[in-house]
Coordinates of N, CA and C in Angstrom, one line a residue:
X7 N 79.5 98.0 77.5 CA 78.8 98.3 76.3 C 79.6 99.3 75.5
X8 N 79.9 98.9 74.2 CA 80.7 99.8 73.4 C 79.9 100.6 72.4
X9 N 78.6 100.3 72.3 CA 77.7 101.1 71.5 C 76.3 100.9 71.9
X10 N 75.4 101.8 71.5 CA 74.0 101.6 71.8 C 73.2 102.3 70.7
X11 N 71.9 102.0 70.6 CA 71.1 102.7 69.7 C 70.0 103.3 70.5
X12 N 69.8 104.6 70.2 CA 68.8 105.4 70.9 C 67.7 105.9 70.0
X13 N 66.5 105.8 70.3 CA 65.4 106.3 69.5 C 65.4 107.8 69.5
X14 N 65.3 108.3 68.3 CA 65.2 109.8 68.1 C 63.8 110.2 67.6
X15 N 63.1 110.9 68.5 CA 61.7 111.2 68.2 C 61.6 112.1 66.9
X16 N 62.6 113.0 66.7 CA 62.5 113.9 65.6 C 62.4 113.1 64.3
X17 N 63.3 112.2 64.1 CA 63.3 111.4 62.8 C 62.6 110.1 62.9
X18 N 62.1 109.7 64.1 CA 61.4 108.5 64.3 C 62.1 107.2 63.9
X19 N 63.4 107.2 64.2 CA 64.3 106.1 64.0 C 65.3 106.0 65.1
X20 N 65.9 104.9 65.3 CA 67.0 104.8 66.2 C 68.3 105.3 65.6
X21 N 69.1 105.9 66.4 CA 70.4 106.4 66.0 C 71.5 105.7 66.7
X22 N 72.6 105.3 66.1 CA 73.7 104.7 66.8 C 74.5 105.7 67.6
X23 N 75.0 105.2 68.7 CA 75.8 106.0 69.6 C 77.0 105.1 69.9
X24 N 78.2 105.5 69.4 CA 79.4 104.7 69.7 C 80.1 105.3 70.9
X25 N 80.3 104.4 71.9 CA 80.8 104.7 73.2 C 82.3 104.5 73.4
X26 N 82.8 103.5 72.6 CA 84.2 103.1 72.6 C 84.7 103.1 71.2
X27 N 85.9 103.6 70.9 CA 86.4 103.6 69.6 C 86.3 102.2 68.9
X28 N 85.9 102.1 67.7 CA 85.7 100.8 67.0 C 87.0 100.0 67.0
X29 N 88.1 100.6 67.0 CA 89.4 99.9 67.0 C 89.5 98.9 68.2
X30 N 88.7 99.1 69.2 CA 88.7 98.3 70.4 C 87.6 97.2 70.4
X31 N 86.9 97.1 69.3 CA 85.8 96.1 69.2 C 86.3 94.8 68.6
X32 N 85.7 93.7 69.1 CA 86.0 92.4 68.4 C 85.1 92.3 67.2
X33 N 85.3 91.2 66.4 CA 84.6 91.0 65.2 C 83.1 90.8 65.4
X34 N 82.7 90.1 66.5 CA 81.3 89.9 66.8 C 80.6 91.3 67.1
X35 N 81.3 92.1 67.8 CA 80.7 93.5 68.1 C 80.5 94.3 66.8
X36 N 81.5 94.2 66.0 CA 81.5 95.0 64.7 C 80.3 94.4 63.9
X37 N 80.2 93.1 63.8 CA 79.1 92.5 63.0 C 77.7 92.9 63.6
X38 N 77.6 92.9 64.9 CA 76.4 93.2 65.5 C 76.0 94.7 65.3
X39 N 77.0 95.5 65.4 CA 76.7 97.0 65.2 C 76.3 97.2 63.7
X40 N 77.0 96.7 62.8 CA 76.7 97.0 61.4 C 75.4 96.3 61.0
X41 N 75.1 95.2 61.5 CA 73.8 94.5 61.2 C 72.7 95.4 61.6
X42 N 72.7 95.9 62.8 CA 71.6 96.8 63.3 C 71.6 98.1 62.6
X43 N 72.8 98.7 62.4 CA 72.9 100.0 61.7 C 72.4 99.9 60.3
X44 N 72.7 98.8 59.6 CA 72.2 98.7 58.2 C 70.7 98.5 58.1
X45 N 70.1 97.9 59.1 CA 68.7 97.8 59.1 C 68.0 99.2 59.3
X46 N 68.7 100.0 60.0 CA 68.2 101.4 60.2 C 68.4 102.1 58.9
X47 N 69.6 102.1 58.3 CA 69.8 102.8 57.1 C 68.9 102.4 56.0
X48 N 68.5 101.1 56.0 CA 67.6 100.7 54.9 C 66.2 101.3 55.0
X49 N 65.8 101.9 56.2 CA 64.6 102.5 56.3 C 64.6 104.0 55.9
X50 N 65.8 104.5 55.8 CA 66.0 106.0 55.6 C 65.4 106.4 54.2
X51 N 65.7 105.8 53.1 CA 65.2 106.3 51.8 C 63.6 106.4 51.8
X52 N 62.9 105.4 52.3 CA 61.5 105.5 52.3 C 61.0 106.6 53.2
X53 N 61.7 106.8 54.3 CA 61.3 107.9 55.3 C 61.5 109.2 54.6
X54 N 62.6 109.4 53.9 CA 62.8 110.7 53.2 C 61.8 110.9 52.1
X55 N 61.4 109.9 51.4 CA 60.3 110.0 50.4 C 59.0 110.5 51.1
X56 N 58.7 109.9 52.2 CA 57.5 110.3 52.9 C 57.5 111.8 53.3
X57 N 58.7 112.2 53.8 CA 58.9 113.6 54.2 C 58.8 114.5 53.0
X58 N 59.4 114.1 51.9 CA 59.3 114.9 50.6 C 57.9 115.1 50.2
X59 N 57.1 114.1 50.3 CA 55.6 114.2 50.0 C 55.0 115.2 50.9
X60 N 55.3 115.1 52.2 CA 54.7 116.0 53.2 C 55.1 117.5 52.9
X61 N 56.4 117.6 52.5 CA 56.9 118.9 52.2 C 56.2 119.5 51.0
X62 N 56.0 118.8 49.9 CA 55.3 119.3 48.8 C 53.9 119.6 49.0
X63 N 53.2 118.8 49.9 CA 51.8 119.1 50.2 C 51.8 120.4 51.0
X64 N 52.7 120.6 51.9 CA 52.7 121.9 52.7 C 53.0 123.1 51.8
X65 N 54.0 122.8 50.9 CA 54.3 123.9 49.9 C 53.1 124.3 49.1
X66 N 52.4 123.3 48.6 CA 51.2 123.6 47.8 C 50.2 124.3 48.6
X67 N 50.1 124.0 49.9 CA 49.1 124.7 50.8 C 49.5 126.1 51.0
X68 N 50.7 126.4 50.8 CA 51.2 127.8 50.9 C 50.6 128.7 49.8
X69 N 50.5 128.1 48.6 CA 49.9 128.8 47.5 C 48.4 129.1 47.7
X70 N 47.7 128.2 48.4 CA 46.3 128.3 48.7 C 46.0 129.2 49.9
X71 N 47.0 129.3 50.8 CA 46.8 130.0 52.1 C 47.9 130.9 52.3
X72 N 48.1 131.9 51.5 CA 49.2 132.9 51.7 C 49.2 133.6 53.0
X73 N 48.1 133.7 53.6 CA 48.0 134.4 54.9 C 48.7 133.6 56.1
X74 N 48.8 132.3 55.8 CA 49.5 131.4 56.8 C 51.0 131.2 56.5
X75 N 51.6 132.2 55.8 CA 52.9 132.0 55.3 C 53.9 131.6 56.4
X76 N 53.9 132.4 57.5 CA 54.9 132.1 58.6 C 54.7 130.7 59.2
X77 N 53.5 130.4 59.5 CA 53.2 129.1 60.1 C 53.7 127.9 59.1
X78 N 53.3 128.1 57.9 CA 53.6 127.0 56.9 C 55.1 126.9 56.7
X79 N 55.8 128.1 56.6 CA 57.3 128.1 56.5 C 58.0 127.4 57.7
X80 N 57.4 127.6 58.8 CA 58.0 127.0 60.0 C 57.9 125.4 59.9
X81 N 56.7 125.0 59.4 CA 56.5 123.6 59.2 C 57.4 123.0 58.1
X82 N 57.6 123.8 57.0 CA 58.5 123.4 56.0 C 59.9 123.3 56.5
X83 N 60.3 124.2 57.3 CA 61.7 124.2 57.9 C 61.9 123.0 58.8
X84 N 60.8 122.6 59.5 CA 60.9 121.4 60.4 C 61.1 120.2 59.5
X85 N 60.3 120.1 58.4 CA 60.4 118.9 57.6 C 61.8 118.9 56.9
X86 N 62.3 120.0 56.5 CA 63.7 120.1 55.9 C 64.7 119.6 56.9
X87 N 64.6 120.0 58.1 CA 65.5 119.6 59.2 C 65.5 118.1 59.4
X88 N 64.4 117.5 59.3 CA 64.3 116.0 59.5 C 65.0 115.4 58.3
X89 N 64.7 115.8 57.1 CA 65.4 115.3 55.9 C 66.9 115.4 56.0
X90 N 67.4 116.5 56.4 CA 68.8 116.8 56.6 C 69.4 115.8 57.6
X91 N 68.7 115.6 58.7 CA 69.2 114.7 59.7 C 69.3 113.3 59.3
X92 N 68.2 112.9 58.5 CA 68.2 111.5 57.9 C 69.3 111.3 56.9
X93 N 69.6 112.3 56.1 CA 70.7 112.2 55.2 C 72.0 112.1 55.9
X94 N 72.2 112.9 56.9 CA 73.5 112.8 57.7 C 73.6 111.4 58.4
X95 N 72.5 110.9 58.9 CA 72.6 109.6 59.5 C 72.9 108.5 58.5
X96 N 72.3 108.6 57.3 CA 72.7 107.6 56.3 C 74.2 107.7 55.9
X97 N 74.7 108.9 55.8 CA 76.1 109.1 55.5 C 77.0 108.5 56.6
X98 N 76.6 108.7 57.8 CA 77.3 108.2 59.0 C 77.4 106.7 59.0
X99 N 76.2 106.0 58.7 CA 76.1 104.6 58.7 C 76.8 103.9 57.5
X100 N 76.5 104.5 56.3 CA 76.9 103.8 55.1 C 78.2 104.3 54.5
X101 N 78.6 105.5 55.0 CA 79.9 106.1 54.5 C 79.8 106.7 53.1
X102 N 78.6 106.9 52.6 CA 78.4 107.5 51.3 C 77.0 108.2 51.4
X103 N 76.9 109.1 50.4 CA 75.6 109.9 50.4 C 74.5 109.0 49.7
X104 N 73.3 109.3 50.2 CA 72.2 108.6 49.6 C 71.9 109.2 48.2
X105 N 71.8 108.4 47.2 CA 71.6 108.9 45.9 C 70.1 109.0 45.6
X106 N 69.8 110.1 44.9 CA 68.4 110.4 44.6 C 68.1 109.6 43.3
X107 N 66.8 109.1 43.2 CA 66.4 108.4 42.0 C 65.6 109.4 41.1
X108 N 65.5 110.6 41.5 CA 64.9 111.6 40.7 C 65.8 112.1 39.6
X109 N 65.2 112.4 38.4 CA 66.0 112.9 37.3 C 65.5 114.2 36.8

């Protein structure tokens, strides 16, 4: 086996794990890898949008519950970490940064 995909609970998606340098793969293996990897990367933008919404909801709750500052900030940091990991995964798979559609 030259690669595998492992489910990552933090980001709730599979992540590719390359076990043998791609230079040693045949065309079928390359096609199989990129086919599966691109299906995963196609899920990333919507997952990030969901997390952005969660982040904003938590941030707004901070305004209403200032006494819960540290707990809410910990949750915000967790969401930010997931978004960062998803962006890094997208870059790893696609070879480019995910573009924001916000203006």
